[in-house]
mmCIF file of C-alpha atoms in Angstrom:
data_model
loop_
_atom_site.group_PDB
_atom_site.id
_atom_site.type_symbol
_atom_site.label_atom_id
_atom_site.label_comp_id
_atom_site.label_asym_id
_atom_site.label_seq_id
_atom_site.Cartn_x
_atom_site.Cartn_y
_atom_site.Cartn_z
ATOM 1 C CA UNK A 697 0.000 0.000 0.000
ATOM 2 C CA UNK A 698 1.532 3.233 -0.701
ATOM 3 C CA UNK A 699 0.351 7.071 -1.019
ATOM 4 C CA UNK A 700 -0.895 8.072 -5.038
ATOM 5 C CA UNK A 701 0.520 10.738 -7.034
ATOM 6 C CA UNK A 702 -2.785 13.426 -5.341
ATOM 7 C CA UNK A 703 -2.247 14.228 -2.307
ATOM 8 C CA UNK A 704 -4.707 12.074 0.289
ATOM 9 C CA UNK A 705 -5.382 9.460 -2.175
ATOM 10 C CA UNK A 706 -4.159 5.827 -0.769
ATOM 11 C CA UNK A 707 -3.305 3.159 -4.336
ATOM 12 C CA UNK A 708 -3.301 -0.377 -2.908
ATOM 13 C CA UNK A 709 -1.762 -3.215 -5.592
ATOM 14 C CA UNK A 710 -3.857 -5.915 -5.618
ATOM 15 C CA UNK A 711 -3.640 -9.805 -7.193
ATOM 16 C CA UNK A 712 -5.896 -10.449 -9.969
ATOM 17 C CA UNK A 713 -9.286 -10.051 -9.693
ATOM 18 C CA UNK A 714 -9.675 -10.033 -6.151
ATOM 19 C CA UNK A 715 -9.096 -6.449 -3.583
ATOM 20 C CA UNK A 716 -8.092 -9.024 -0.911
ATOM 21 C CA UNK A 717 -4.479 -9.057 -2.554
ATOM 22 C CA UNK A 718 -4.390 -13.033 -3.164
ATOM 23 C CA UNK A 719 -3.042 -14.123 -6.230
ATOM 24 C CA UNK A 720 -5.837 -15.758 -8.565
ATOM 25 C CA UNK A 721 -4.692 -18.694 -10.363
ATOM 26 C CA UNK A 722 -7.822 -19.319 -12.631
ATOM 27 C CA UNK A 723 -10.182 -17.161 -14.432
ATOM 28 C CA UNK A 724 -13.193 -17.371 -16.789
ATOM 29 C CA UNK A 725 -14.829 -16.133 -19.667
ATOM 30 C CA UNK A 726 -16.296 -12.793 -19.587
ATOM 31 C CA UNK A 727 -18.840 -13.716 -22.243
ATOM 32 C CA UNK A 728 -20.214 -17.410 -21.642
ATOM 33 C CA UNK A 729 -18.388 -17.618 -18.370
ATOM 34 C CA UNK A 730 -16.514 -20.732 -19.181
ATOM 35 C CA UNK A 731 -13.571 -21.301 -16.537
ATOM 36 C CA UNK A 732 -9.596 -20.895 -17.797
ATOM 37 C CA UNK A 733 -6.226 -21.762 -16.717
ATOM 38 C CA UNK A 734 -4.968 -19.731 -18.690
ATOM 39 C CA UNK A 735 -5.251 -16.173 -20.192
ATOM 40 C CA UNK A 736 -4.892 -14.292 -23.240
ATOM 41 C CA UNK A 737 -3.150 -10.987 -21.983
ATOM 42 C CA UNK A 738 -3.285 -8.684 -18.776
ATOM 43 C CA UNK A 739 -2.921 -5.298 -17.264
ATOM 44 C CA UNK A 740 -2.884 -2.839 -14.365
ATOM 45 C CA UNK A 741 -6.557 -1.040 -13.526
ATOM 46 C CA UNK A 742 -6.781 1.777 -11.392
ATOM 47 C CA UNK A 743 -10.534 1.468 -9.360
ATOM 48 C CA UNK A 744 -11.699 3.096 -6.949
ATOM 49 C CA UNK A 745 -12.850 2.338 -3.699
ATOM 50 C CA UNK A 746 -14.241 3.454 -0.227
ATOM 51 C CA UNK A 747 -12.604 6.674 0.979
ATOM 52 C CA UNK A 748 -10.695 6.474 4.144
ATOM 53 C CA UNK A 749 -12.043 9.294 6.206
ATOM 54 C CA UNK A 750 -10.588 12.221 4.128
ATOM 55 C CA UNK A 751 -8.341 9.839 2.131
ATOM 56 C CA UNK A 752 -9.977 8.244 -1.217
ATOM 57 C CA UNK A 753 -8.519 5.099 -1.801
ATOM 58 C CA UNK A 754 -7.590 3.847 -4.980
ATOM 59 C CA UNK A 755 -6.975 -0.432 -5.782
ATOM 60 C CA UNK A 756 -4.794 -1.488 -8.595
ATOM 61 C CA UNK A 757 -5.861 -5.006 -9.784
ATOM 62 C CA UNK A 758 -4.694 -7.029 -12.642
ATOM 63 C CA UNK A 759 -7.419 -7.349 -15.044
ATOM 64 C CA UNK A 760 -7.027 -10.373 -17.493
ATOM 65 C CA UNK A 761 -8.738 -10.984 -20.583
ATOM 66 C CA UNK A 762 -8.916 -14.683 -22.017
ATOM 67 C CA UNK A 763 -9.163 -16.303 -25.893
ATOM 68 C CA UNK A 764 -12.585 -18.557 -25.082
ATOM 69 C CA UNK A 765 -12.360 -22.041 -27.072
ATOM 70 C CA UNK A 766 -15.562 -22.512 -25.542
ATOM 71 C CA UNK A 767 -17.457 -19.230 -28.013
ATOM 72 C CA UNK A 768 -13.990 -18.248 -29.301
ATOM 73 C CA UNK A 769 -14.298 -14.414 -27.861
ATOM 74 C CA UNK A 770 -11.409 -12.563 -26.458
ATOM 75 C CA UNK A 771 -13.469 -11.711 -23.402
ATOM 76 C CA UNK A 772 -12.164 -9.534 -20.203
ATOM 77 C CA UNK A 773 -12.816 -11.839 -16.913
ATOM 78 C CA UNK A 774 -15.583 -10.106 -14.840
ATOM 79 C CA UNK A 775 -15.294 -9.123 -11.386
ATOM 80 C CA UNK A 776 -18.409 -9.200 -8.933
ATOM 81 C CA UNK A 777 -17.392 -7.099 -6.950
ATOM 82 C CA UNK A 778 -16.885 -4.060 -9.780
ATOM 83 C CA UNK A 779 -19.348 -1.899 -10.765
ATOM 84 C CA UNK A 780 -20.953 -1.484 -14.502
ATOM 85 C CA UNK A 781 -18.267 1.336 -14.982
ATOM 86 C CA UNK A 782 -15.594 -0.896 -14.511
ATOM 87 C CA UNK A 783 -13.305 2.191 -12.999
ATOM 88 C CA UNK A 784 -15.850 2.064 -9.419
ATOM 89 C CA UNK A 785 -16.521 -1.044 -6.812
ATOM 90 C CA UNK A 786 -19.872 -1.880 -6.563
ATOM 91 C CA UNK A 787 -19.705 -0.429 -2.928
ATOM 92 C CA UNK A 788 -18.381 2.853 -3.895
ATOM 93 C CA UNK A 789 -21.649 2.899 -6.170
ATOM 94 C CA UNK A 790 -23.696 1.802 -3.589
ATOM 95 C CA UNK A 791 -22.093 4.853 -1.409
ATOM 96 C CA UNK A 792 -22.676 7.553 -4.195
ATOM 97 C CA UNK A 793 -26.494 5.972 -4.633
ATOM 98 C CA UNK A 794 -27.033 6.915 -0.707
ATOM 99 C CA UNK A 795 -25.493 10.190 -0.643
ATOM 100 C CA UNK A 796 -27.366 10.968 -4.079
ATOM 101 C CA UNK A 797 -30.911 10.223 -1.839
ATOM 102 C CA UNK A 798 -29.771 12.796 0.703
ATOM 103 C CA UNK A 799 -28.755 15.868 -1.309
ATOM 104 C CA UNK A 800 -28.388 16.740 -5.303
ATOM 105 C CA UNK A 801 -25.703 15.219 -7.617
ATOM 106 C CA UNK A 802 -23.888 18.360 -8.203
ATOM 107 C CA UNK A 803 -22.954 18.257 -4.466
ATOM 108 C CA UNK A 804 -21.953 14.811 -4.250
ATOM 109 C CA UNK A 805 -19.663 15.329 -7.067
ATOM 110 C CA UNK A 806 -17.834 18.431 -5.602
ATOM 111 C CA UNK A 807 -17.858 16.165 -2.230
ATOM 112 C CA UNK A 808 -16.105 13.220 -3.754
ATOM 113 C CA UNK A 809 -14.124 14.542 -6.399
ATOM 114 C CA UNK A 810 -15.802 13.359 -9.321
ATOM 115 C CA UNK A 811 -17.721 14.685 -12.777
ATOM 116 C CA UNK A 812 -21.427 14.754 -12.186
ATOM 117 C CA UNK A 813 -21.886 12.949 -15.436
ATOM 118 C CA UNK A 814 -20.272 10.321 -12.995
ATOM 119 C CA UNK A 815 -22.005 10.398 -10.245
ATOM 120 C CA UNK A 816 -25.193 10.099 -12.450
ATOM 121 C CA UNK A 817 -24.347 6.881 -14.067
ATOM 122 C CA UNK A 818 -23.038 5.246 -10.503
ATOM 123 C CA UNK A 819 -26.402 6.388 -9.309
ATOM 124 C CA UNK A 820 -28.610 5.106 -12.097
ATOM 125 C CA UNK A 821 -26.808 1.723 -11.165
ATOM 126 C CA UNK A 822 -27.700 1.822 -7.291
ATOM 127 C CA UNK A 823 -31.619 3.080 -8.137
ATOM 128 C CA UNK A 824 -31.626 -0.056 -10.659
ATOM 129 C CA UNK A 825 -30.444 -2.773 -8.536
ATOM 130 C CA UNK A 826 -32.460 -1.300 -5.296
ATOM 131 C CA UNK A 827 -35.935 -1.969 -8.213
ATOM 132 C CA UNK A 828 -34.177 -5.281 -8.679
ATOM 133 C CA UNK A 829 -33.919 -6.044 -5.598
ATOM 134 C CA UNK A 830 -37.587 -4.745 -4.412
ATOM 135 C CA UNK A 831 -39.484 -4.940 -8.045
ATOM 136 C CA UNK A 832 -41.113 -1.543 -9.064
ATOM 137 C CA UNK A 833 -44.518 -0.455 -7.545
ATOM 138 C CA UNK A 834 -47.195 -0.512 -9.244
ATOM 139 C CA UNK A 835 -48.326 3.548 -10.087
ATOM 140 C CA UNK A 836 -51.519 4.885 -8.379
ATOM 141 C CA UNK A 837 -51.528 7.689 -10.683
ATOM 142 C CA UNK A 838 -50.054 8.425 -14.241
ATOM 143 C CA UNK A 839 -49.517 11.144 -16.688
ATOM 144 C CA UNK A 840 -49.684 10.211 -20.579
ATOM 145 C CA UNK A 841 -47.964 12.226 -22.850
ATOM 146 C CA UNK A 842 -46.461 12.160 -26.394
ATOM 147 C CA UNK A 843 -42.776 13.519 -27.429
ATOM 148 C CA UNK A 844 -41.947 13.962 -31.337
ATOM 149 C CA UNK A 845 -38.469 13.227 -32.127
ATOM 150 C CA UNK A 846 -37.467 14.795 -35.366
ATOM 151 C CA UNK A 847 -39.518 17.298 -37.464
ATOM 152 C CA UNK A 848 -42.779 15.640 -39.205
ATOM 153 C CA UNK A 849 -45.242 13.114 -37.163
ATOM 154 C CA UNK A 850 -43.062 10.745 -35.501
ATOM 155 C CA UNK A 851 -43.805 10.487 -32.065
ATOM 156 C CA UNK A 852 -42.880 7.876 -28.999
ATOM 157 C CA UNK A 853 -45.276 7.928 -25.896
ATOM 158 C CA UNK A 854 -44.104 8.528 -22.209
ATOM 159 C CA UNK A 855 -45.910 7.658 -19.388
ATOM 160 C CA UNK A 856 -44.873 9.125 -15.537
ATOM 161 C CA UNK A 857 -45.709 8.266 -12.514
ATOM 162 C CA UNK A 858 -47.498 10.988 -10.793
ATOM 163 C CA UNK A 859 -46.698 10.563 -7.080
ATOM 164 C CA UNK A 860 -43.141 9.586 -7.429
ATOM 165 C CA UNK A 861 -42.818 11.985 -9.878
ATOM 166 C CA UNK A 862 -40.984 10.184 -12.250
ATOM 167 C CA UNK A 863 -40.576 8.686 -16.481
ATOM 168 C CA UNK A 864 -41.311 5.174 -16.078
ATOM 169 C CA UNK A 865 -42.273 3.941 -19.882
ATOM 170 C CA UNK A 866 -40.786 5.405 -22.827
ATOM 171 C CA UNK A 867 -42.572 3.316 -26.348
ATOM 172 C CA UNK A 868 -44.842 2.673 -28.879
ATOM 173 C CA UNK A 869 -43.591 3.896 -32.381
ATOM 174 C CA UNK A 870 -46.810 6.033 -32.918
ATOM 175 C CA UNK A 871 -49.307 7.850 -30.403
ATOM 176 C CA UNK A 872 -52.146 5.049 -31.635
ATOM 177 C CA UNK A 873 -53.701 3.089 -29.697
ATOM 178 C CA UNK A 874 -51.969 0.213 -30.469
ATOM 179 C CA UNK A 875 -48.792 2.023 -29.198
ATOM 180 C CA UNK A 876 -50.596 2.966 -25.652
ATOM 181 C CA UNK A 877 -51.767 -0.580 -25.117
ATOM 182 C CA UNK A 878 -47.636 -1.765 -25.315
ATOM 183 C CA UNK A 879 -47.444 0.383 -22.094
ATOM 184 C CA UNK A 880 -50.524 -1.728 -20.088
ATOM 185 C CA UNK A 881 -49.209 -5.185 -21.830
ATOM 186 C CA UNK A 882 -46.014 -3.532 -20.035
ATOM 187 C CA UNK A 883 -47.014 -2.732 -16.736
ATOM 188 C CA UNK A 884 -49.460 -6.505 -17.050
ATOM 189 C CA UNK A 885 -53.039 -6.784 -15.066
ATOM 190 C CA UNK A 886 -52.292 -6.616 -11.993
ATOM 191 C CA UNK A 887 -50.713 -3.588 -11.761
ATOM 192 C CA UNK A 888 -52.714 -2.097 -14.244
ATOM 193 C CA UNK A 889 -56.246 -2.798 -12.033
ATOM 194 C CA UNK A 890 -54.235 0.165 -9.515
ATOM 195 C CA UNK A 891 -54.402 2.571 -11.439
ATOM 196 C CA UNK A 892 -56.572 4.945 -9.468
ATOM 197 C CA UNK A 893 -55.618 8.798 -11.405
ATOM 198 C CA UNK A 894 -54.745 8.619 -15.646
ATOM 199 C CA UNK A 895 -53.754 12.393 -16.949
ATOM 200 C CA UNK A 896 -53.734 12.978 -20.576
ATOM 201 C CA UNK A 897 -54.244 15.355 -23.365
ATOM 202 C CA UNK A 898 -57.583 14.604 -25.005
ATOM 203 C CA UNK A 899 -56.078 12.284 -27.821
ATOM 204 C CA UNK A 900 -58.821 9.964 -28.290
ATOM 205 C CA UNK A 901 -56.063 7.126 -28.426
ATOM 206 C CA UNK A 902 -54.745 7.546 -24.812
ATOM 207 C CA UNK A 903 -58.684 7.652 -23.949
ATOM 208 C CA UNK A 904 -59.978 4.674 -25.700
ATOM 209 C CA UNK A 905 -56.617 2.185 -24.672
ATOM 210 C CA UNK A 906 -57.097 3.577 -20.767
ATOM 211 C CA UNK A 907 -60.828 2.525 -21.029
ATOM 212 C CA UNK A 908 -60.620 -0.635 -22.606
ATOM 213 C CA UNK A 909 -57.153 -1.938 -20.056
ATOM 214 C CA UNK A 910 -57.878 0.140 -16.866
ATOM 215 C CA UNK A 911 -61.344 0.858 -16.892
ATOM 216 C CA UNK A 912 -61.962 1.759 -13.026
ATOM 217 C CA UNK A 913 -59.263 4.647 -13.540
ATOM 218 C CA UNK A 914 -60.772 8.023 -13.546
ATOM 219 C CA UNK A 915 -59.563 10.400 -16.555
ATOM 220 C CA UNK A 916 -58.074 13.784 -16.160
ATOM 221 C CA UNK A 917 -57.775 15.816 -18.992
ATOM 222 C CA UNK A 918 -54.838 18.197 -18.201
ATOM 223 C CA UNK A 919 -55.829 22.077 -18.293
ATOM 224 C CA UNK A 920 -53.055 23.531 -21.138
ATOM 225 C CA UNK A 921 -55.301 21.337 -23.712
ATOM 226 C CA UNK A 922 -58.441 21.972 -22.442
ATOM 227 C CA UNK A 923 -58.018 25.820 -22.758
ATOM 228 C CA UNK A 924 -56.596 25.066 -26.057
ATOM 229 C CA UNK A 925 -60.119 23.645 -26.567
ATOM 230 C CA UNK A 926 -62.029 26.638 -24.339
ATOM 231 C CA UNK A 927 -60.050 29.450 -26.327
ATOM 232 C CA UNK A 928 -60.936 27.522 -29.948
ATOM 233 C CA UNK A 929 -64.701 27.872 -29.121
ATOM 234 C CA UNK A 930 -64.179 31.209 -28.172
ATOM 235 C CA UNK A 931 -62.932 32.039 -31.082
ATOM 236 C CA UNK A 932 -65.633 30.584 -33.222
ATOM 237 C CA UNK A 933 -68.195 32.919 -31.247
ATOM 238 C CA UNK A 934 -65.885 35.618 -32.158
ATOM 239 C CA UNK A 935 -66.292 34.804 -35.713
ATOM 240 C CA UNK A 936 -70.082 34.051 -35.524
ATOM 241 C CA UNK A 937 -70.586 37.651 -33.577
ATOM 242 C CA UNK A 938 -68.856 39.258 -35.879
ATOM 243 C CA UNK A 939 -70.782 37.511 -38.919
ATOM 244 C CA UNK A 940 -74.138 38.373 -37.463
ATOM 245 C CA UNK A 941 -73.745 42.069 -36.582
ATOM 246 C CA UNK A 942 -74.075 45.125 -38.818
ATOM 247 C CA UNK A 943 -71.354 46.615 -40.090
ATOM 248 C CA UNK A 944 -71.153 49.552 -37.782
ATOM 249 C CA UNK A 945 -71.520 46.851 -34.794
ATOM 250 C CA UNK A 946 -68.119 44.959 -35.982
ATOM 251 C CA UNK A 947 -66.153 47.847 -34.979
ATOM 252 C CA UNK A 948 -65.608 46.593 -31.436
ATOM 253 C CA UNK A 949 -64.957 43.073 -32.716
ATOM 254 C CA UNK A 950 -62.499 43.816 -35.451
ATOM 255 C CA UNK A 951 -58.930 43.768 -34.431
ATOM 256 C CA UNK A 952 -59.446 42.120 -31.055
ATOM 257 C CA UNK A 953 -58.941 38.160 -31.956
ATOM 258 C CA UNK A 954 -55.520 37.967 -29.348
ATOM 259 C CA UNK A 955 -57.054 40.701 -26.967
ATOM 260 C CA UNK A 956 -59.776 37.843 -26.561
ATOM 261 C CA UNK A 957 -57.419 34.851 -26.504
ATOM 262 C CA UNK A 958 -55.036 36.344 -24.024
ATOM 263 C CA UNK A 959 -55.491 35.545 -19.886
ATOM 264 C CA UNK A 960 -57.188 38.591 -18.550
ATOM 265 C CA UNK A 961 -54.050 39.467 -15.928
ATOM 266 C CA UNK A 962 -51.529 39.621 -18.946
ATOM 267 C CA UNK A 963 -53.433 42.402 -20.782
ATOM 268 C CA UNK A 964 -52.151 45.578 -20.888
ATOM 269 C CA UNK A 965 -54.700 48.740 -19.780
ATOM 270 C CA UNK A 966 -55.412 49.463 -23.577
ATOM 271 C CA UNK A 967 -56.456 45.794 -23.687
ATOM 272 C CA UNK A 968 -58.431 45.624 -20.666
ATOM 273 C CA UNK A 969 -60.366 49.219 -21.872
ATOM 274 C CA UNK A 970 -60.710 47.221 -25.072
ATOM 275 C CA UNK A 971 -62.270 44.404 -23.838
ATOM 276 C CA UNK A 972 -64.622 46.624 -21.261
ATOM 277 C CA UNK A 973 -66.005 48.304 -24.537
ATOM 278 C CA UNK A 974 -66.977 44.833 -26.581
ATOM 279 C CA UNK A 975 -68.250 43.435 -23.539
ATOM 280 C CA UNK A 976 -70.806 46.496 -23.072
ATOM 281 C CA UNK A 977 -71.303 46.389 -26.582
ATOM 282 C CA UNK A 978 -71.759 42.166 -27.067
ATOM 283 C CA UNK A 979 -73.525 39.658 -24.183
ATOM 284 C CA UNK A 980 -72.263 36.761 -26.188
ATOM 285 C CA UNK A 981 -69.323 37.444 -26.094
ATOM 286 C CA UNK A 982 -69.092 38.680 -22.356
ATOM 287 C CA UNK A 983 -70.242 35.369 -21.595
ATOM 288 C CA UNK A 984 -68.122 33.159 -23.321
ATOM 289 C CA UNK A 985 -65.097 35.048 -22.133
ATOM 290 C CA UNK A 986 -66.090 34.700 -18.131
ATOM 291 C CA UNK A 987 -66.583 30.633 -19.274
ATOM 292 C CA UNK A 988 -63.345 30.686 -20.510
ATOM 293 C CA UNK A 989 -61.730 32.707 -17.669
ATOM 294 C CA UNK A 990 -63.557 30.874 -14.752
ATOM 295 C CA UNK A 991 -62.178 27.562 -16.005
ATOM 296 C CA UNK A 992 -58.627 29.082 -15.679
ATOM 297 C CA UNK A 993 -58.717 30.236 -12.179
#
C-alpha cells in the first residue's frame, strides 16, 4: 500500500481479480463464463474504492482478458465485486447511490471529487439494482404524454408516474392506440387494475386504450389542452358575432382576436379598456369570455 501521485489518495496493488491481494490462479470467460487456466493478456486497472475518512482510496488489480475455445471471444474476466463502470466497486456505487438520496448530484460530485456525469451513471446503477432487488410499484396515478423526435409526425409515448414523480415507460412507435396498449401489456393486469388517477391530453387514443385496459381509472384531462379547446370555441363565437352584426356593430370586434385569446391578468390597460367596450357592446361574447376565464382560475 503506498500514497498516489494526489495528495490524500491511498493506491493499494492488488492480485488479480480479487481487492483481498491473493493471487488468482484461474479465471473465466467474460462472455459465456466458461472457466480458464490460462489467459490471453493482462494489465494494471486503477478502481476506486471506499474513501478512508478524508483519504480516497484507490486499488490497482490485474485485469485479465482470455481467448474462449468454448465461443472463441477474447473476453475480459468479470469481477463481482466491480461496478458497470468498470473504474468504481460496486460499494463505492452503492455509497454515491445513498449520498445521491440525501442531497443533489452536483454536491456529491464536488464532495467526492468526481464529474457529475459520474455520479449520475453510478447512481442510475444503485436506483436499478435497489428496483431489482424490491421490483417496481405498481403507479396509483399516471400522466400520458407524447414527445416527437425529429420534425414531421413521428412520435414515442411517455408515461410518468405521478406521485413519485418520475418517467417510467418510454414506447410505442406512434401515439395510436396500439402504441398505448404496449405500455398496459407492459405494466401486465395486476398492476394495471391500480391505477386509481390517468392524466392525458384529449387524444382519443390515450382515452380509448385507458378505457378498454384500466377501466376503473378516472380520466383527467390536463388544463393547457383543455383551454386550447375553451379558447378555440371562443374564437368561433368571435367569428359568428362578428358575422351576425351590422357593419357599424363589428367595430368593437375587429382587431381584437388575441385581446380575446389572451389571460385577462396579462393584458395591458389598452387591452383591458378594449375588452370593457366589446363586452358592453356584445352579451355573447361577455359570456363566453367569463366561461373561458372561470375555467382558468
Amino acid at each position: 500500500m503506498s500514497k498516489g501521485h494526489n495528495q490524500g489518495d491511498i493506491r493499494r496493488s492488488a492480485g488479480s481479480g480479487d481487492p483481498s491481494g491473493a493471487p488468482a490462479k484461474k479465471t473465466a470467460c467474460g462472455a459465456c463464463g466458461a472457466p480458464h487456466g490460462s489467459f490471453y493478456d493482462r494489465k494494471i486497472r486503477r478502481i476506486r474504492d471506499l474513501s478512508c475518512g478524508e483519504r480516497r482510496i484507490y486499488l490497482e488489480v490485474e485485469v485479465r482478458r482470455v481467448q474462449c475455445h468454448g465461443c472463441g471471444k477474447v473476453k475480459q474476466e468479470k469481477f463481482p465485486w466491480l461496478a458497470a463502470n468498470p473504474f468504481y466497486t460496486k460499494r463505492f456505487a452503492w455509497y454515491v447511490g445513498r449520498r445521491c438520496r440525501e442531497t443533489a448530484v452536483k454536491e456529491v460530485a464536488k464532495e467526492l471529487k468526481l464529474n457529475w456525469k459520474t455520479v449520475k451513471s453510478l447512481e442510475k446503477e444503485y436506483m436499478q439494482a435497489q428496483l431489482r432487488r424490491t421490483g417496481m410499484p405498481g403507479p396509483k396515478a399516471i400522466g400520458i404524454d407524447e414527445i416527437s423526435l425529429k420534425k414531421g409526425h413521428t412520435y414515442r409515448i411517455v408515461v410518468s408516474d405521478l406521485v413519485r414523480r418520475r418517467p417510467i415507460w418510454f414506447g410505442g412507435v406512434d401515439r395510436s392506440e396500439q402504441s398505448m396498449a404496449l405500455f398496459y401489456q407492459w405494466l401486465e393486469a395486476k398492476k394495471t387494475a391500480d391505477i386509481k388517477l390517468v392524466v392525458m391530453d384529449m387524444w382519443r387514443a390515450f382515452e380509448s386504450s385507458t378505457m378498454k385496459h384500466a377501466p376503473q381509472a378516472a380520466i383527467l384531462y390536463d388544463k393547457f389542452h383543455v383551454m386550447r379547446h375553451l379558447s378555440k370555441a371562443l374564437d368561433t363565437v368571435r367569428k359568428q358575432e362578428y358575422k351576425r352584426l351590422a357593419e357599424r356593430d363589428r367595430s368593437f370586434i375587429k382587431g381584437q382576436k388575441y385581446t380575446l385569446l389572451s389571460s385577462k391578468k396579462n393584458l395591458t390597460l389598452e387591452g383591458r379598456t378594449a375588452l370593457k367596450k366589446l363586452f358592453s357592446a356584445n352579451k355573447r361574447l361577455n359570456t363566453a369570455y367569463l366561461l373561458k376565464e372561470s375555467f382558468g382560475q
